[in-house]
Amino acid sequence: MYNYKIHTTMIQALAISSSTVVRATVIAQRTNSEEIGIIKAMMIAQLKEKLANGVAHFIFIKKNGEVREAWGTTNPSLSAKHINGNGVSREVYKTTAYFDIEKGGWRSLRWESIVKVF
């Protein structure tokens, strides 16, 4: 009778879009941390998905250092009357735009400022 030990290796892989890779690179450069870049880029991807599908609840740090809790959307059924189609995509400026439900206007946040997406 032979005793065999079977070694298994678990491989974990994460598929991310090219947009998320670009965001991770920008955030890593702005924060001097690759880990923070990847984590926050994944949070932005999650936020953008939630914004597109309805109303997203999230927290970020404003440019002036103030912590901001927001509810926003980019869903056309909720924000279409507020879109004029003449603007430049906020992605060009390395930010994410959203229609602020509470303030009734378009806002944007810098990618590295995201703290939490609910």
PDB file of N, CA and C in Angstrom, residues 36-110:
ATOM      1  N   ILE A  36      -3.550  50.946  -2.207  1.00  0.00           N
ATOM      2  CA  ILE A  36      -4.674  51.885  -2.131  1.00  0.00           C
ATOM      3  C   ILE A  36      -5.247  52.113  -3.525  1.00  0.00           C
ATOM      4  N   GLY A  37      -4.386  52.194  -4.523  1.00  0.00           N
ATOM      5  CA  GLY A  37      -4.843  52.380  -5.894  1.00  0.00           C
ATOM      6  C   GLY A  37      -5.795  51.282  -6.335  1.00  0.00           C
ATOM      7  N   ILE A  38      -5.426  50.055  -6.075  1.00  0.00           N
ATOM      8  CA  ILE A  38      -6.258  48.916  -6.481  1.00  0.00           C
ATOM      9  C   ILE A  38      -7.562  48.888  -5.689  1.00  0.00           C
ATOM     10  N   ILE A  39      -7.464  49.062  -4.380  1.00  0.00           N
ATOM     11  CA  ILE A  39      -8.663  49.009  -3.525  1.00  0.00           C
ATOM     12  C   ILE A  39      -9.665  50.093  -3.926  1.00  0.00           C
ATOM     13  N   LYS A  40      -9.182  51.314  -4.063  1.00  0.00           N
ATOM     14  CA  LYS A  40     -10.092  52.419  -4.378  1.00  0.00           C
ATOM     15  C   LYS A  40     -10.617  52.331  -5.803  1.00  0.00           C
ATOM     16  N   ALA A  41      -9.810  51.827  -6.737  1.00  0.00           N
ATOM     17  CA  ALA A  41     -10.281  51.646  -8.114  1.00  0.00           C
ATOM     18  C   ALA A  41     -11.429  50.636  -8.159  1.00  0.00           C
ATOM     19  N   MET A  42     -11.320  49.579  -7.342  1.00  0.00           N
ATOM     20  CA  MET A  42     -12.405  48.591  -7.269  1.00  0.00           C
ATOM     21  C   MET A  42     -13.649  49.221  -6.642  1.00  0.00           C
ATOM     22  N   MET A  43     -13.460  50.090  -5.662  1.00  0.00           N
ATOM     23  CA  MET A  43     -14.595  50.783  -5.047  1.00  0.00           C
ATOM     24  C   MET A  43     -15.273  51.707  -6.065  1.00  0.00           C
ATOM     25  N   ILE A  44     -14.476  52.394  -6.884  1.00  0.00           N
ATOM     26  CA  ILE A  44     -15.048  53.272  -7.915  1.00  0.00           C
ATOM     27  C   ILE A  44     -15.828  52.446  -8.931  1.00  0.00           C
ATOM     28  N   ALA A  45     -15.305  51.289  -9.315  1.00  0.00           N
ATOM     29  CA  ALA A  45     -16.032  50.408 -10.246  1.00  0.00           C
ATOM     30  C   ALA A  45     -17.369  49.991  -9.645  1.00  0.00           C
ATOM     31  N   GLN A  46     -17.356  49.635  -8.360  1.00  0.00           N
ATOM     32  CA  GLN A  46     -18.598  49.264  -7.660  1.00  0.00           C
ATOM     33  C   GLN A  46     -19.556  50.452  -7.612  1.00  0.00           C
ATOM     34  N   LEU A  47     -19.023  51.631  -7.300  1.00  0.00           N
ATOM     35  CA  LEU A  47     -19.850  52.837  -7.235  1.00  0.00           C
ATOM     36  C   LEU A  47     -20.479  53.136  -8.583  1.00  0.00           C
ATOM     37  N   LYS A  48     -19.693  53.074  -9.664  1.00  0.00           N
ATOM     38  CA  LYS A  48     -20.219  53.390 -10.990  1.00  0.00           C
ATOM     39  C   LYS A  48     -21.332  52.423 -11.390  1.00  0.00           C
ATOM     40  N   GLU A  49     -21.186  51.169 -11.009  1.00  0.00           N
ATOM     41  CA  GLU A  49     -22.235  50.186 -11.301  1.00  0.00           C
ATOM     42  C   GLU A  49     -23.515  50.523 -10.539  1.00  0.00           C
ATOM     43  N   LYS A  50     -23.379  50.867  -9.265  1.00  0.00           N
ATOM     44  CA  LYS A  50     -24.549  51.215  -8.458  1.00  0.00           C
ATOM     45  C   LYS A  50     -25.193  52.514  -8.944  1.00  0.00           C
ATOM     46  N   LEU A  51     -24.379  53.495  -9.325  1.00  0.00           N
ATOM     47  CA  LEU A  51     -24.917  54.752  -9.852  1.00  0.00           C
ATOM     48  C   LEU A  51     -25.725  54.505 -11.125  1.00  0.00           C
ATOM     49  N   ALA A  52     -25.234  53.623 -11.980  1.00  0.00           N
ATOM     50  CA  ALA A  52     -25.904  53.338 -13.248  1.00  0.00           C
ATOM     51  C   ALA A  52     -27.207  52.571 -13.060  1.00  0.00           C
ATOM     52  N   ASN A  53     -27.280  51.781 -11.986  1.00  0.00           N
ATOM     53  CA  ASN A  53     -28.450  50.928 -11.782  1.00  0.00           C
ATOM     54  C   ASN A  53     -29.511  51.517 -10.862  1.00  0.00           C
ATOM     55  N   GLY A  54     -29.270  52.675 -10.305  1.00  0.00           N
ATOM     56  CA  GLY A  54     -30.248  53.269  -9.389  1.00  0.00           C
ATOM     57  C   GLY A  54     -29.587  54.347  -8.560  1.00  0.00           C
ATOM     58  N   VAL A  55     -29.937  54.386  -7.287  1.00  0.00           N
ATOM     59  CA  VAL A  55     -29.358  55.383  -6.387  1.00  0.00           C
ATOM     60  C   VAL A  55     -28.299  54.703  -5.531  1.00  0.00           C
ATOM     61  N   ALA A  56     -27.097  55.275  -5.532  1.00  0.00           N
ATOM     62  CA  ALA A  56     -25.989  54.750  -4.751  1.00  0.00           C
ATOM     63  C   ALA A  56     -25.786  55.599  -3.500  1.00  0.00           C
ATOM     64  N   HIS A  57     -25.414  54.961  -2.436  1.00  0.00           N
ATOM     65  CA  HIS A  57     -25.102  55.619  -1.165  1.00  0.00           C
ATOM     66  C   HIS A  57     -23.609  55.426  -0.937  1.00  0.00           C
ATOM     67  N   PHE A  58     -22.868  56.506  -0.729  1.00  0.00           N
ATOM     68  CA  PHE A  58     -21.427  56.414  -0.603  1.00  0.00           C
ATOM     69  C   PHE A  58     -20.868  57.567   0.221  1.00  0.00           C
ATOM     70  N   ILE A  59     -19.616  57.414   0.642  1.00  0.00           N
ATOM     71  CA  ILE A  59     -18.917  58.433   1.423  1.00  0.00           C
ATOM     72  C   ILE A  59     -17.601  58.736   0.720  1.00  0.00           C
ATOM     73  N   PHE A  60     -17.256  60.018   0.656  1.00  0.00           N
ATOM     74  CA  PHE A  60     -15.968  60.419   0.109  1.00  0.00           C
ATOM     75  C   PHE A  60     -15.481  61.660   0.849  1.00  0.00           C
ATOM     76  N   ILE A  61     -14.238  62.008   0.613  1.00  0.00           N
ATOM     77  CA  ILE A  61     -13.657  63.193   1.249  1.00  0.00           C
ATOM     78  C   ILE A  61     -13.575  64.295   0.206  1.00  0.00           C
ATOM     79  N   LYS A  62     -14.221  65.413   0.521  1.00  0.00           N
ATOM     80  CA  LYS A  62     -14.231  66.546  -0.395  1.00  0.00           C
ATOM     81  C   LYS A  62     -12.837  67.162  -0.503  1.00  0.00           C
ATOM     82  N   LYS A  63     -12.645  67.960  -1.524  1.00  0.00           N
ATOM     83  CA  LYS A  63     -11.357  68.605  -1.769  1.00  0.00           C
ATOM     84  C   LYS A  63     -10.895  69.444  -0.571  1.00  0.00           C
ATOM     85  N   ASN A  64     -11.863  70.013   0.163  1.00  0.00           N
ATOM     86  CA  ASN A  64     -11.523  70.845   1.330  1.00  0.00           C
ATOM     87  C   ASN A  64     -11.282  70.014   2.597  1.00  0.00           C
ATOM     88  N   GLY A  65     -11.346  68.678   2.477  1.00  0.00           N
ATOM     89  CA  GLY A  65     -11.095  67.799   3.615  1.00  0.00           C
ATOM     90  C   GLY A  65     -12.337  67.346   4.352  1.00  0.00           C
ATOM     91  N   GLU A  66     -13.472  67.915   4.019  1.00  0.00           N
ATOM     92  CA  GLU A  66     -14.735  67.558   4.671  1.00  0.00           C
ATOM     93  C   GLU A  66     -15.198  66.179   4.213  1.00  0.00           C
ATOM     94  N   VAL A  67     -15.674  65.375   5.165  1.00  0.00           N
ATOM     95  CA  VAL A  67     -16.235  64.071   4.839  1.00  0.00           C
ATOM     96  C   VAL A  67     -17.664  64.278   4.354  1.00  0.00           C
ATOM     97  N   ARG A  68     -17.998  63.679   3.212  1.00  0.00           N
ATOM     98  CA  ARG A  68     -19.314  63.886   2.602  1.00  0.00           C
ATOM     99  C   ARG A  68     -19.997  62.555   2.387  1.00  0.00           C
ATOM    100  N   GLU A  69     -21.189  62.424   2.910  1.00  0.00           N
ATOM    101  CA  GLU A  69     -22.035  61.264   2.658  1.00  0.00           C
ATOM    102  C   GLU A  69     -23.011  61.680   1.569  1.00  0.00           C
ATOM    103  N   ALA A  70     -23.113  60.884   0.521  1.00  0.00           N
ATOM    104  CA  ALA A  70     -23.936  61.294  -0.618  1.00  0.00           C
ATOM    105  C   ALA A  70     -24.809  60.156  -1.121  1.00  0.00           C
ATOM    106  N   TRP A  71     -25.893  60.544  -1.773  1.00  0.00           N
ATOM    107  CA  TRP A  71     -26.781  59.645  -2.492  1.00  0.00           C
ATOM    108  C   TRP A  71     -26.864  60.196  -3.902  1.00  0.00           C
ATOM    109  N   GLY A  72     -26.464  59.382  -4.865  1.00  0.00           N
ATOM    110  CA  GLY A  72     -26.444  59.876  -6.236  1.00  0.00           C
ATOM    111  C   GLY A  72     -26.802  58.810  -7.239  1.00  0.00           C
ATOM    112  N   THR A  73     -26.917  59.248  -8.495  1.00  0.00           N
ATOM    113  CA  THR A  73     -27.262  58.343  -9.581  1.00  0.00           C
ATOM    114  C   THR A  73     -26.702  58.858 -10.895  1.00  0.00           C
ATOM    115  N   THR A  74     -26.566  57.961 -11.838  1.00  0.00           N
ATOM    116  CA  THR A  74     -26.333  58.319 -13.237  1.00  0.00           C
ATOM    117  C   THR A  74     -27.355  57.585 -14.110  1.00  0.00           C
ATOM    118  N   ASN A  75     -28.291  56.917 -13.458  1.00  0.00           N
ATOM    119  CA  ASN A  75     -29.322  56.179 -14.166  1.00  0.00           C
ATOM    120  C   ASN A  75     -30.154  57.139 -14.996  1.00  0.00           C
ATOM    121  N   PRO A  76     -30.238  56.914 -16.325  1.00  0.00           N
ATOM    122  CA  PRO A  76     -30.972  57.837 -17.187  1.00  0.00           C
ATOM    123  C   PRO A  76     -32.439  58.035 -16.808  1.00  0.00           C
ATOM    124  N   SER A  77     -33.080  56.995 -16.278  1.00  0.00           N
ATOM    125  CA  SER A  77     -34.492  57.151 -15.908  1.00  0.00           C
ATOM    126  C   SER A  77     -34.657  58.107 -14.727  1.00  0.00           C
ATOM    127  N   LEU A  78     -33.588  58.311 -13.947  1.00  0.00           N
ATOM    128  CA  LEU A  78     -33.656  59.207 -12.794  1.00  0.00           C
ATOM    129  C   LEU A  78     -32.989  60.563 -13.045  1.00  0.00           C
ATOM    130  N   SER A  79     -32.072  60.611 -14.005  1.00  0.00           N
ATOM    131  CA  SER A  79     -31.314  61.845 -14.201  1.00  0.00           C
ATOM    132  C   SER A  79     -31.400  62.424 -15.611  1.00  0.00           C
ATOM    133  N   ALA A  80     -32.164  61.801 -16.509  1.00  0.00           N
ATOM    134  CA  ALA A  80     -32.191  62.212 -17.915  1.00  0.00           C
ATOM    135  C   ALA A  80     -32.573  63.671 -18.102  1.00  0.00           C
ATOM    136  N   LYS A  81     -33.523  64.189 -17.337  1.00  0.00           N
ATOM    137  CA  LYS A  81     -33.951  65.576 -17.515  1.00  0.00           C
ATOM    138  C   LYS A  81     -32.868  66.570 -17.099  1.00  0.00           C
ATOM    139  N   HIS A  82     -31.807  66.078 -16.438  1.00  0.00           N
ATOM    140  CA  HIS A  82     -30.724  66.947 -15.986  1.00  0.00           C
ATOM    141  C   HIS A  82     -29.467  66.814 -16.857  1.00  0.00           C
ATOM    142  N   ILE A  83     -29.553  66.041 -17.937  1.00  0.00           N
ATOM    143  CA  ILE A  83     -28.416  65.834 -18.832  1.00  0.00           C
ATOM    144  C   ILE A  83     -28.601  66.692 -20.068  1.00  0.00           C
ATOM    145  N   ASN A  84     -27.586  67.512 -20.376  1.00  0.00           N
ATOM    146  CA  ASN A  84     -27.687  68.309 -21.593  1.00  0.00           C
ATOM    147  C   ASN A  84     -26.806  67.758 -22.708  1.00  0.00           C
ATOM    148  N   GLY A  85     -25.922  66.830 -22.375  1.00  0.00           N
ATOM    149  CA  GLY A  85     -25.121  66.173 -23.399  1.00  0.00           C
ATOM    150  C   GLY A  85     -24.015  67.022 -23.992  1.00  0.00           C
ATOM    151  N   ASN A  86     -23.742  68.185 -23.427  1.00  0.00           N
ATOM    152  CA  ASN A  86     -22.714  69.057 -23.981  1.00  0.00           C
ATOM    153  C   ASN A  86     -21.406  69.014 -23.214  1.00  0.00           C
ATOM    154  N   GLY A  87     -21.364  68.251 -22.133  1.00  0.00           N
ATOM    155  CA  GLY A  87     -20.182  68.250 -21.282  1.00  0.00           C
ATOM    156  C   GLY A  87     -19.141  67.241 -21.714  1.00  0.00           C
ATOM    157  N   VAL A  88     -17.976  67.366 -21.128  1.00  0.00           N
ATOM    158  CA  VAL A  88     -16.881  66.435 -21.335  1.00  0.00           C
ATOM    159  C   VAL A  88     -16.969  65.391 -20.233  1.00  0.00           C
ATOM    160  N   SER A  89     -16.704  64.139 -20.574  1.00  0.00           N
ATOM    161  CA  SER A  89     -16.739  63.074 -19.582  1.00  0.00           C
ATOM    162  C   SER A  89     -15.803  63.398 -18.427  1.00  0.00           C
ATOM    163  N   ARG A  90     -16.268  63.192 -17.215  1.00  0.00           N
ATOM    164  CA  ARG A  90     -15.449  63.446 -16.025  1.00  0.00           C
ATOM    165  C   ARG A  90     -14.262  62.487 -15.950  1.00  0.00           C
ATOM    166  N   GLU A  91     -14.342  61.370 -16.663  1.00  0.00           N
ATOM    167  CA  GLU A  91     -13.224  60.424 -16.682  1.00  0.00           C
ATOM    168  C   GLU A  91     -11.956  61.095 -17.212  1.00  0.00           C
ATOM    169  N   VAL A  92     -12.108  62.045 -18.123  1.00  0.00           N
ATOM    170  CA  VAL A  92     -10.967  62.778 -18.672  1.00  0.00           C
ATOM    171  C   VAL A  92     -10.223  63.506 -17.556  1.00  0.00           C
ATOM    172  N   TYR A  93     -10.965  63.962 -16.563  1.00  0.00           N
ATOM    173  CA  TYR A  93     -10.382  64.695 -15.433  1.00  0.00           C
ATOM    174  C   TYR A  93     -10.058  63.790 -14.254  1.00  0.00           C
ATOM    175  N   LYS A  94     -10.160  62.468 -14.468  1.00  0.00           N
ATOM    176  CA  LYS A  94      -9.849  61.483 -13.425  1.00  0.00           C
ATOM    177  C   LYS A  94     -10.778  61.616 -12.221  1.00  0.00           C
ATOM    178  N   THR A  95     -12.044  61.877 -12.535  1.00  0.00           N
ATOM    179  CA  THR A  95     -13.077  61.960 -11.510  1.00  0.00           C
ATOM    180  C   THR A  95     -14.306  61.182 -11.975  1.00  0.00           C
ATOM    181  N   THR A  96     -15.253  61.007 -11.077  1.00  0.00           N
ATOM    182  CA  THR A  96     -16.523  60.350 -11.402  1.00  0.00           C
ATOM    183  C   THR A  96     -17.659  61.321 -11.123  1.00  0.00           C
ATOM    184  N   ALA A  97     -18.507  61.513 -12.113  1.00  0.00           N
ATOM    185  CA  ALA A  97     -19.656  62.408 -11.973  1.00  0.00           C
ATOM    186  C   ALA A  97     -20.877  61.619 -11.512  1.00  0.00           C
ATOM    187  N   TYR A  98     -21.744  62.301 -10.787  1.00  0.00           N
ATOM    188  CA  TYR A  98     -23.006  61.703 -10.365  1.00  0.00           C
ATOM    189  C   TYR A  98     -24.018  62.824 -10.165  1.00  0.00           C
ATOM    190  N   PHE A  99     -25.298  62.484 -10.311  1.00  0.00           N
ATOM    191  CA  PHE A  99     -26.355  63.442 -10.019  1.00  0.00           C
ATOM    192  C   PHE A  99     -26.687  63.302  -8.544  1.00  0.00           C
ATOM    193  N   ASP A 100     -26.453  64.356  -7.775  1.00  0.00           N
ATOM    194  CA  ASP A 100     -26.678  64.355  -6.335  1.00  0.00           C
ATOM    195  C   ASP A 100     -28.175  64.482  -6.077  1.00  0.00           C
ATOM    196  N   ILE A 101     -28.768  63.436  -5.534  1.00  0.00           N
ATOM    197  CA  ILE A 101     -30.208  63.386  -5.273  1.00  0.00           C
ATOM    198  C   ILE A 101     -30.619  64.464  -4.270  1.00  0.00           C
ATOM    199  N   GLU A 102     -29.823  64.672  -3.226  1.00  0.00           N
ATOM    200  CA  GLU A 102     -30.159  65.644  -2.183  1.00  0.00           C
ATOM    201  C   GLU A 102     -30.002  67.085  -2.664  1.00  0.00           C
ATOM    202  N   LYS A 103     -28.948  67.363  -3.390  1.00  0.00           N
ATOM    203  CA  LYS A 103     -28.665  68.737  -3.810  1.00  0.00           C
ATOM    204  C   LYS A 103     -29.303  69.096  -5.146  1.00  0.00           C
ATOM    205  N   GLY A 104     -29.780  68.091  -5.874  1.00  0.00           N
ATOM    206  CA  GLY A 104     -30.458  68.340  -7.140  1.00  0.00           C
ATOM    207  C   GLY A 104     -29.550  68.871  -8.242  1.00  0.00           C
ATOM    208  N   GLY A 105     -28.300  68.430  -8.246  1.00  0.00           N
ATOM    209  CA  GLY A 105     -27.374  68.889  -9.275  1.00  0.00           C
ATOM    210  C   GLY A 105     -26.240  67.905  -9.479  1.00  0.00           C
ATOM    211  N   TRP A 106     -25.504  68.111 -10.554  1.00  0.00           N
ATOM    212  CA  TRP A 106     -24.369  67.246 -10.871  1.00  0.00           C
ATOM    213  C   TRP A 106     -23.173  67.603 -10.014  1.00  0.00           C
ATOM    214  N   ARG A 107     -22.495  66.589  -9.519  1.00  0.00           N
ATOM    215  CA  ARG A 107     -21.293  66.727  -8.717  1.00  0.00           C
ATOM    216  C   ARG A 107     -20.276  65.712  -9.220  1.00  0.00           C
ATOM    217  N   SER A 108     -19.042  65.864  -8.776  1.00  0.00           N
ATOM    218  CA  SER A 108     -18.032  64.856  -9.103  1.00  0.00           C
ATOM    219  C   SER A 108     -17.098  64.679  -7.919  1.00  0.00           C
ATOM    220  N   LEU A 109     -16.436  63.530  -7.896  1.00  0.00           N
ATOM    221  CA  LEU A 109     -15.487  63.251  -6.834  1.00  0.00           C
ATOM    222  C   LEU A 109     -14.207  62.691  -7.442  1.00  0.00           C
ATOM    223  N   ARG A 110     -13.083  63.056  -6.823  1.00  0.00           N
ATOM    224  CA  ARG A 110     -11.795  62.521  -7.256  1.00  0.00           C
ATOM    225  C   ARG A 110     -11.735  61.055  -6.851  1.00  0.00           C
TER     226      ARG A 110
END
